[in-house]
């Protein structure tokens, strides 16, 4: 990465004054992001060849524990959420980050980005900085990558045209945008989320790549009329005492929202359509609790489906919580529901 020397240094007079930036810990929400500046920052990072794979919060914390205290690169600033000196960034990037409203001053006069940018194949998606402790944090992590691979596998096996895509609980919009990029401009994309912060980030992410998306605030499918050829969802599936929107799935083991998605999606699928659900399941005494609950619903509906365990052990640290007493492990699950080619599904 190029430091501010030569022409960059001569432009320092037009860069924002860091002393006027918000001091941590000022309450801030992703809805405050300036959409145009954030979009242009995303495009600037793409032009610089920026790429970052985002890990779990636990891994992120462990990595930071043995890294230098100050950022040394774009990835340190926009991927690892490390504090940095103003002269680390080219003026253009610093100006865009400031205009986006995503800069804060931290200890020692260092600066920090309130947002991160994560790579998903050819996509670059903005979301909340580490740590994602706020109630309305917009999350991205390893689940997003597994979700994308499940979508990719489903699309590669599809033999029917897909014109209408709905991403339920879209978060950053990763699932819907990933599918839309592969299906082309004719596919119509709707992004739904209950979180205003998530929808704001999703709109920005769609704009970075010129993808047209209808973004709507909705409790799952409640604010969506009509049907779809492809319904995607990666809902929260954990028990979260803090009740963060991106994390708390409700119910005994966090699977209530996943069940709602299945029940609400079945009558919305067009003939030959697909529901692609990436979720988690608590395994208790060797029994998959989510499968035990959802399979009878799918069988009564007469739906053909594929249920697979994508990863046998995720979020193992959650087992320390009282809510998971007796749970052996939490598994990552992929569920693909196929609507019949003619008659609609019955529920």
Short mmCIF file of C-alpha atoms in Angstrom, two decimals:
data_model
loop_
_atom_site.label_atom_id
_atom_site.label_comp_id
_atom_site.label_asym_id
_atom_site.label_seq_id
_atom_site.Cartn_x
_atom_site.Cartn_y
_atom_site.Cartn_z
CA UNK A 1 0.00 0.00 0.00
CA UNK A 2 1.26 3.52 -0.80
CA UNK A 3 1.84 5.86 2.11
CA UNK A 4 1.17 9.58 1.87
CA UNK A 5 4.29 10.90 0.24
CA UNK A 6 4.82 13.28 -2.64
CA UNK A 7 1.49 14.27 -4.18
CA UNK A 8 -0.45 12.70 -1.30
CA UNK A 9 1.43 14.77 1.27
CA UNK A 10 0.70 17.98 -0.60
CA UNK A 11 -3.02 17.29 -0.24
CA UNK A 12 -2.94 16.96 3.54
CA UNK A 13 -4.34 20.46 3.89
CA UNK A 14 -7.67 19.32 2.45
CA UNK A 15 -7.92 16.20 4.60
CA UNK A 16 -10.35 16.34 7.55
CA UNK A 17 -9.02 17.48 10.91
CA UNK A 18 -8.71 14.33 13.03
CA UNK A 19 -9.07 16.36 16.23
CA UNK A 20 -12.66 17.15 15.30
CA UNK A 21 -13.63 13.48 14.95
CA UNK A 22 -15.94 11.72 17.45
CA UNK A 23 -14.23 10.35 20.54
CA UNK A 24 -14.92 6.74 21.54
CA UNK A 25 -17.18 5.47 22.98
CA UNK A 26 -19.81 7.69 21.29
CA UNK A 27 -23.00 5.81 20.42
CA UNK A 28 -23.00 5.21 16.69
CA UNK A 29 -25.11 3.17 14.32
CA UNK A 30 -24.51 1.95 10.79
CA UNK A 31 -27.59 3.90 9.67
CA UNK A 32 -25.46 7.03 10.09
CA UNK A 33 -23.14 5.99 7.27
CA UNK A 34 -23.11 8.35 4.32
CA UNK A 35 -24.13 6.00 1.51
CA UNK A 36 -22.35 7.76 -1.34
CA UNK A 37 -19.00 8.12 0.46
CA UNK A 38 -19.13 4.52 1.72
CA UNK A 39 -19.95 3.23 -1.75
CA UNK A 40 -17.04 5.17 -3.24
CA UNK A 41 -14.73 3.89 -0.50
CA UNK A 42 -15.71 0.33 -1.37
CA UNK A 43 -14.96 0.96 -5.03
CA UNK A 44 -11.64 2.60 -4.12
CA UNK A 45 -10.64 -0.47 -2.10
CA UNK A 46 -11.55 -2.74 -5.01
CA UNK A 47 -9.35 -0.62 -7.27
CA UNK A 48 -6.48 -1.03 -4.80
CA UNK A 49 -6.81 -4.83 -4.95
CA UNK A 50 -8.01 -5.03 -1.34
CA UNK A 51 -9.12 -8.49 -0.21
CA UNK A 52 -9.92 -9.68 3.30
CA UNK A 53 -11.38 -12.92 4.64
CA UNK A 54 -13.26 -12.32 7.87
CA UNK A 55 -12.97 -14.84 10.70
CA UNK A 56 -15.03 -15.54 13.82
CA UNK A 57 -14.93 -12.93 16.62
CA UNK A 58 -13.06 -15.43 18.80
CA UNK A 59 -10.36 -15.95 16.16
CA UNK A 60 -10.26 -12.20 15.46
CA UNK A 61 -9.51 -11.48 19.11
CA UNK A 62 -6.78 -14.12 19.22
CA UNK A 63 -5.14 -12.71 16.08
CA UNK A 64 -5.16 -9.17 17.48
CA UNK A 65 -3.50 -10.41 20.66
CA UNK A 66 -0.27 -11.11 18.78
CA UNK A 67 -0.34 -8.39 16.12
CA UNK A 68 1.25 -4.96 16.26
CA UNK A 69 -0.87 -2.47 18.19
CA UNK A 70 -1.14 -0.08 15.22
CA UNK A 71 -2.36 -0.80 11.70
CA UNK A 72 0.26 -1.11 8.97
CA UNK A 73 -1.91 -1.84 5.94
CA UNK A 74 -5.35 -1.43 4.41
CA UNK A 75 -6.33 -4.87 5.72
CA UNK A 76 -5.32 -3.85 9.24
CA UNK A 77 -7.58 -0.78 9.00
CA UNK A 78 -10.57 -2.14 7.09
CA UNK A 79 -10.36 -5.84 7.90
CA UNK A 80 -8.80 -6.23 11.36
CA UNK A 81 -10.30 -2.98 12.78
CA UNK A 82 -6.94 -1.85 14.14
CA UNK A 83 -6.23 1.77 15.15
CA UNK A 84 -4.06 3.75 12.76
CA UNK A 85 -2.21 7.02 12.27
CA UNK A 86 -3.79 9.45 9.83
CA UNK A 87 -0.82 9.42 7.46
CA UNK A 88 -1.16 5.65 6.93
CA UNK A 89 -4.04 6.15 4.47
CA UNK A 90 -3.86 8.00 1.15
CA UNK A 91 -5.80 11.26 1.39
CA UNK A 92 -8.55 10.00 -0.92
CA UNK A 93 -9.29 7.01 1.32
CA UNK A 94 -9.07 9.04 4.52
CA UNK A 95 -11.40 11.68 3.11
CA UNK A 96 -13.96 9.08 2.02
CA UNK A 97 -13.86 7.35 5.41
CA UNK A 98 -14.36 10.68 7.17
CA UNK A 99 -17.18 11.74 4.84
CA UNK A 100 -18.80 8.38 5.41
CA UNK A 101 -19.00 9.31 9.10
CA UNK A 102 -17.09 6.17 10.02
CA UNK A 103 -14.00 7.58 11.75
CA UNK A 104 -13.43 7.81 15.47
CA UNK A 105 -10.52 8.87 17.65
CA UNK A 106 -9.30 6.31 20.16
CA UNK A 107 -6.60 6.20 22.85
CA UNK A 108 -3.32 7.95 22.12
CA UNK A 109 -4.79 10.10 19.37
CA UNK A 110 -5.02 7.15 16.99
CA UNK A 111 -7.92 6.73 14.59
CA UNK A 112 -10.17 3.78 13.93
CA UNK A 113 -12.68 2.80 11.28
CA UNK A 114 -16.17 2.02 12.54
CA UNK A 115 -16.75 -0.21 9.51
CA UNK A 116 -15.09 -3.23 7.91
CA UNK A 117 -14.99 -4.48 4.33
CA UNK A 118 -15.01 -8.22 3.73
CA UNK A 119 -14.46 -10.16 0.51
CA UNK A 120 -16.79 -12.84 -0.79
CA UNK A 121 -15.37 -14.05 -4.10
CA UNK A 122 -15.64 -10.97 -6.33
CA UNK A 123 -17.90 -9.09 -3.91
CA UNK A 124 -16.73 -6.59 -1.30
CA UNK A 125 -19.21 -5.95 1.50
CA UNK A 126 -19.33 -3.29 4.21
CA UNK A 127 -20.40 -4.23 7.73
CA UNK A 128 -19.75 -3.38 11.39
CA UNK A 129 -16.24 -3.12 12.80
CA UNK A 130 -14.92 -5.57 15.37
CA UNK A 131 -16.09 -6.22 18.03
CA UNK A 132 -19.73 -6.68 17.01
CA UNK A 133 -21.20 -6.08 20.46
CA UNK A 134 -23.88 -3.51 19.57
CA UNK A 135 -27.47 -4.68 19.50
CA UNK A 136 -27.83 -3.62 15.84
CA UNK A 137 -24.36 -4.71 14.65
CA UNK A 138 -24.25 -5.87 11.03
CA UNK A 139 -22.38 -9.17 11.01
CA UNK A 140 -20.28 -11.01 8.45
CA UNK A 141 -18.17 -14.10 9.12
CA UNK A 142 -17.47 -17.76 8.32
CA UNK A 143 -21.21 -18.58 8.24
CA UNK A 144 -21.48 -16.15 5.30
CA UNK A 145 -18.90 -18.10 3.32
CA UNK A 146 -20.59 -21.43 4.04
CA UNK A 147 -23.95 -19.92 3.10
CA UNK A 148 -22.52 -18.71 -0.22
CA UNK A 149 -21.13 -22.16 -1.02
CA UNK A 150 -24.57 -23.69 -0.30
CA UNK A 151 -26.18 -21.16 -2.67
CA UNK A 152 -23.55 -21.87 -5.32
CA UNK A 153 -24.15 -25.60 -5.11
CA UNK A 154 -27.91 -25.13 -5.36
CA UNK A 155 -27.66 -22.83 -8.37
CA UNK A 156 -25.35 -25.25 -10.17
CA UNK A 157 -27.97 -27.98 -9.81
CA UNK A 158 -30.97 -25.86 -10.78
CA UNK A 159 -32.68 -26.68 -14.07
CA UNK A 160 -35.47 -24.08 -13.91
CA UNK A 161 -35.17 -20.34 -14.64
CA UNK A 162 -34.80 -18.04 -11.65
CA UNK A 163 -36.36 -14.60 -12.11
CA UNK A 164 -37.24 -13.55 -8.57
CA UNK A 165 -34.83 -13.83 -5.60
CA UNK A 166 -35.72 -12.97 -2.00
CA UNK A 167 -33.01 -12.81 0.66
CA UNK A 168 -34.77 -13.00 4.05
CA UNK A 169 -32.92 -11.47 7.00
CA UNK A 170 -30.36 -10.31 4.47
CA UNK A 171 -27.81 -8.66 6.79
CA UNK A 172 -25.12 -7.30 4.48
CA UNK A 173 -27.07 -8.65 1.51
CA UNK A 174 -24.32 -11.21 0.91
CA UNK A 175 -26.56 -14.14 -0.02
CA UNK A 176 -28.84 -12.25 -2.39
CA UNK A 177 -26.02 -10.28 -4.01
CA UNK A 178 -23.94 -13.45 -4.42
CA UNK A 179 -26.86 -15.17 -6.20
CA UNK A 180 -27.73 -12.12 -8.31
CA UNK A 181 -24.14 -11.79 -9.57
CA UNK A 182 -24.31 -15.37 -10.82
CA UNK A 183 -27.78 -15.23 -12.31
CA UNK A 184 -27.34 -11.99 -14.26
CA UNK A 185 -29.19 -8.72 -14.70
CA UNK A 186 -32.60 -10.25 -15.48
CA UNK A 187 -33.02 -11.67 -11.98
CA UNK A 188 -34.98 -9.37 -9.66
CA UNK A 189 -33.60 -9.16 -6.13
CA UNK A 190 -35.44 -8.27 -2.93
CA UNK A 191 -33.51 -7.85 0.32
CA UNK A 192 -35.49 -8.06 3.55
CA UNK A 193 -34.36 -7.39 7.12
CA UNK A 194 -35.81 -6.16 10.39
CA UNK A 195 -32.63 -4.18 11.08
CA UNK A 196 -32.42 -0.70 9.57
CA UNK A 197 -28.64 -0.82 9.96
CA UNK A 198 -28.42 -4.06 7.97
CA UNK A 199 -30.65 -2.70 5.20
CA UNK A 200 -28.53 0.45 4.97
CA UNK A 201 -25.37 -1.62 4.54
CA UNK A 202 -27.12 -3.91 2.05
CA UNK A 203 -28.18 -0.94 -0.11
CA UNK A 204 -24.62 0.36 -0.13
CA UNK A 205 -23.22 -3.07 -1.01
CA UNK A 206 -25.66 -3.44 -3.89
CA UNK A 207 -24.74 0.03 -5.16
CA UNK A 208 -21.00 -0.73 -5.15
CA UNK A 209 -21.63 -3.34 -7.85
CA UNK A 210 -24.54 -1.66 -9.61
CA UNK A 211 -26.98 -4.40 -8.57
CA UNK A 212 -30.60 -3.28 -8.44
CA UNK A 213 -32.23 -4.45 -5.22
CA UNK A 214 -35.54 -3.69 -3.57
CA UNK A 215 -34.57 -3.28 0.11
CA UNK A 216 -37.45 -3.49 2.59
CA UNK A 217 -37.78 -3.51 6.34
CA UNK A 218 -39.61 -6.70 7.18
CA UNK A 219 -40.00 -9.25 9.95
CA UNK A 220 -39.00 -12.21 7.79
CA UNK A 221 -41.55 -12.30 4.90
CA UNK A 222 -44.30 -10.24 6.53
CA UNK A 223 -43.75 -7.15 4.37
CA UNK A 224 -43.33 -9.04 1.12
CA UNK A 225 -46.13 -9.86 -1.28
CA UNK A 226 -46.09 -12.44 -4.04
CA UNK A 227 -43.85 -15.43 -4.65
CA UNK A 228 -40.30 -16.20 -5.66
CA UNK A 229 -38.21 -18.70 -7.56
CA UNK A 230 -35.42 -18.58 -4.99
CA UNK A 231 -35.74 -17.74 -1.30
CA UNK A 232 -32.49 -17.46 0.64
CA UNK A 233 -31.97 -17.16 4.37
CA UNK A 234 -29.12 -17.32 6.85
CA UNK A 235 -31.02 -16.45 10.05
CA UNK A 236 -29.60 -16.01 13.55
CA UNK A 237 -29.61 -19.42 15.20
CA UNK A 238 -28.04 -18.99 18.63
CA UNK A 239 -29.35 -18.25 22.10
CA UNK A 240 -28.07 -14.75 22.84
CA UNK A 241 -28.69 -13.24 26.29
CA UNK A 242 -28.00 -9.78 24.80
CA UNK A 243 -30.73 -10.40 22.16
CA UNK A 244 -28.66 -8.97 19.31
CA UNK A 245 -30.71 -9.08 16.09
CA UNK A 246 -28.01 -10.77 14.01
CA UNK A 247 -27.41 -13.48 16.62
CA UNK A 248 -30.52 -14.38 18.64
CA UNK A 249 -32.72 -16.96 16.94
CA UNK A 250 -35.20 -17.37 19.79
CA UNK A 251 -36.59 -20.52 21.33
CA UNK A 252 -34.92 -23.16 23.47
CA UNK A 253 -31.84 -23.56 21.28
CA UNK A 254 -32.11 -20.55 18.95
CA UNK A 255 -33.98 -22.31 16.12
CA UNK A 256 -37.38 -20.56 16.29
CA UNK A 257 -36.55 -18.10 13.54
CA UNK A 258 -35.32 -20.88 11.26
CA UNK A 259 -38.62 -22.72 11.73
CA UNK A 260 -40.55 -19.54 10.93
CA UNK A 261 -38.57 -19.08 7.74
CA UNK A 262 -39.48 -22.56 6.54
CA UNK A 263 -43.17 -22.24 7.39
CA UNK A 264 -43.50 -18.76 5.83
CA UNK A 265 -41.49 -19.65 2.73
CA UNK A 266 -43.31 -22.83 1.68
CA UNK A 267 -46.44 -21.09 0.28
CA UNK A 268 -44.28 -18.38 -1.36
CA UNK A 269 -42.28 -20.70 -3.61
CA UNK A 270 -43.24 -20.74 -7.26
CA UNK A 271 -43.51 -24.12 -9.03
CA UNK A 272 -40.00 -25.51 -9.29
CA UNK A 273 -38.70 -22.92 -6.82
CA UNK A 274 -36.14 -23.41 -4.05
CA UNK A 275 -35.69 -22.38 -0.44
CA UNK A 276 -32.03 -22.32 0.58
CA UNK A 277 -31.66 -22.13 4.36
CA UNK A 278 -28.33 -22.04 6.16
CA UNK A 279 -28.76 -22.40 9.91
CA UNK A 280 -27.50 -24.18 13.02
CA UNK A 281 -28.82 -26.98 15.15
CA UNK A 282 -28.16 -28.06 18.71
CA UNK A 283 -27.26 -31.75 18.87
CA UNK A 284 -28.64 -33.24 22.09
CA UNK A 285 -27.84 -36.86 22.98
CA UNK A 286 -26.96 -37.44 19.35
CA UNK A 287 -30.28 -36.02 18.10
CA UNK A 288 -30.41 -33.11 15.65
CA UNK A 289 -32.99 -30.86 17.34
CA UNK A 290 -33.74 -28.68 14.29
CA UNK A 291 -34.21 -31.64 11.97
CA UNK A 292 -36.55 -33.26 14.49
CA UNK A 293 -38.70 -30.13 14.42
CA UNK A 294 -38.61 -29.22 10.73
CA UNK A 295 -38.81 -32.61 9.03
CA UNK A 296 -42.45 -33.31 10.01
CA UNK A 297 -43.43 -29.87 8.66
CA UNK A 298 -41.77 -30.57 5.32
CA UNK A 299 -43.24 -34.07 5.05
CA UNK A 300 -46.76 -32.77 5.75
CA UNK A 301 -46.26 -30.18 3.03
CA UNK A 302 -45.26 -32.87 0.55
CA UNK A 303 -41.97 -31.09 -0.09
CA UNK A 304 -38.85 -32.70 -1.44
CA UNK A 305 -35.83 -31.53 0.49
CA UNK A 306 -32.13 -32.07 1.09
CA UNK A 307 -30.83 -31.74 4.63
CA UNK A 308 -27.09 -31.78 5.21
CA UNK A 309 -24.68 -31.16 8.07
CA UNK A 310 -22.17 -28.71 6.61
CA UNK A 311 -19.95 -28.44 9.66
CA UNK A 312 -20.29 -30.68 12.72
CA UNK A 313 -18.94 -28.21 15.27
CA UNK A 314 -19.45 -24.43 15.19
CA UNK A 315 -19.61 -21.87 18.02
CA UNK A 316 -18.29 -24.39 20.53
CA UNK A 317 -17.71 -21.60 23.04
CA UNK A 318 -21.48 -21.14 23.30
CA UNK A 319 -21.75 -24.48 25.10
CA UNK A 320 -20.51 -22.73 28.24
CA UNK A 321 -23.86 -20.94 28.44
CA UNK A 322 -26.56 -22.37 30.77
CA UNK A 323 -28.98 -22.44 27.83
CA UNK A 324 -26.84 -25.11 26.17
CA UNK A 325 -26.54 -27.41 29.18
CA UNK A 326 -26.78 -30.95 27.82
CA UNK A 327 -25.96 -29.91 24.24
CA UNK A 328 -23.09 -31.92 22.75
CA UNK A 329 -22.35 -29.60 19.85
CA UNK A 330 -23.85 -27.03 17.50
CA UNK A 331 -23.82 -28.07 13.86
CA UNK A 332 -24.04 -25.88 10.76
CA UNK A 333 -26.96 -27.07 8.63
CA UNK A 334 -27.89 -26.65 4.98
CA UNK A 335 -31.54 -27.18 4.04
CA UNK A 336 -32.72 -26.94 0.43
CA UNK A 337 -36.47 -27.28 -0.13
CA UNK A 338 -37.74 -27.99 -3.66
CA UNK A 339 -41.23 -26.89 -4.65
CA UNK A 340 -43.07 -29.22 -7.06
CA UNK A 341 -43.02 -28.22 -10.71
CA UNK A 342 -46.81 -27.91 -10.84
CA UNK A 343 -48.97 -27.93 -7.70
CA UNK A 344 -48.07 -25.47 -4.90
CA UNK A 345 -46.83 -26.76 -1.57
CA UNK A 346 -49.50 -27.31 1.08
CA UNK A 347 -48.88 -26.49 4.73
#
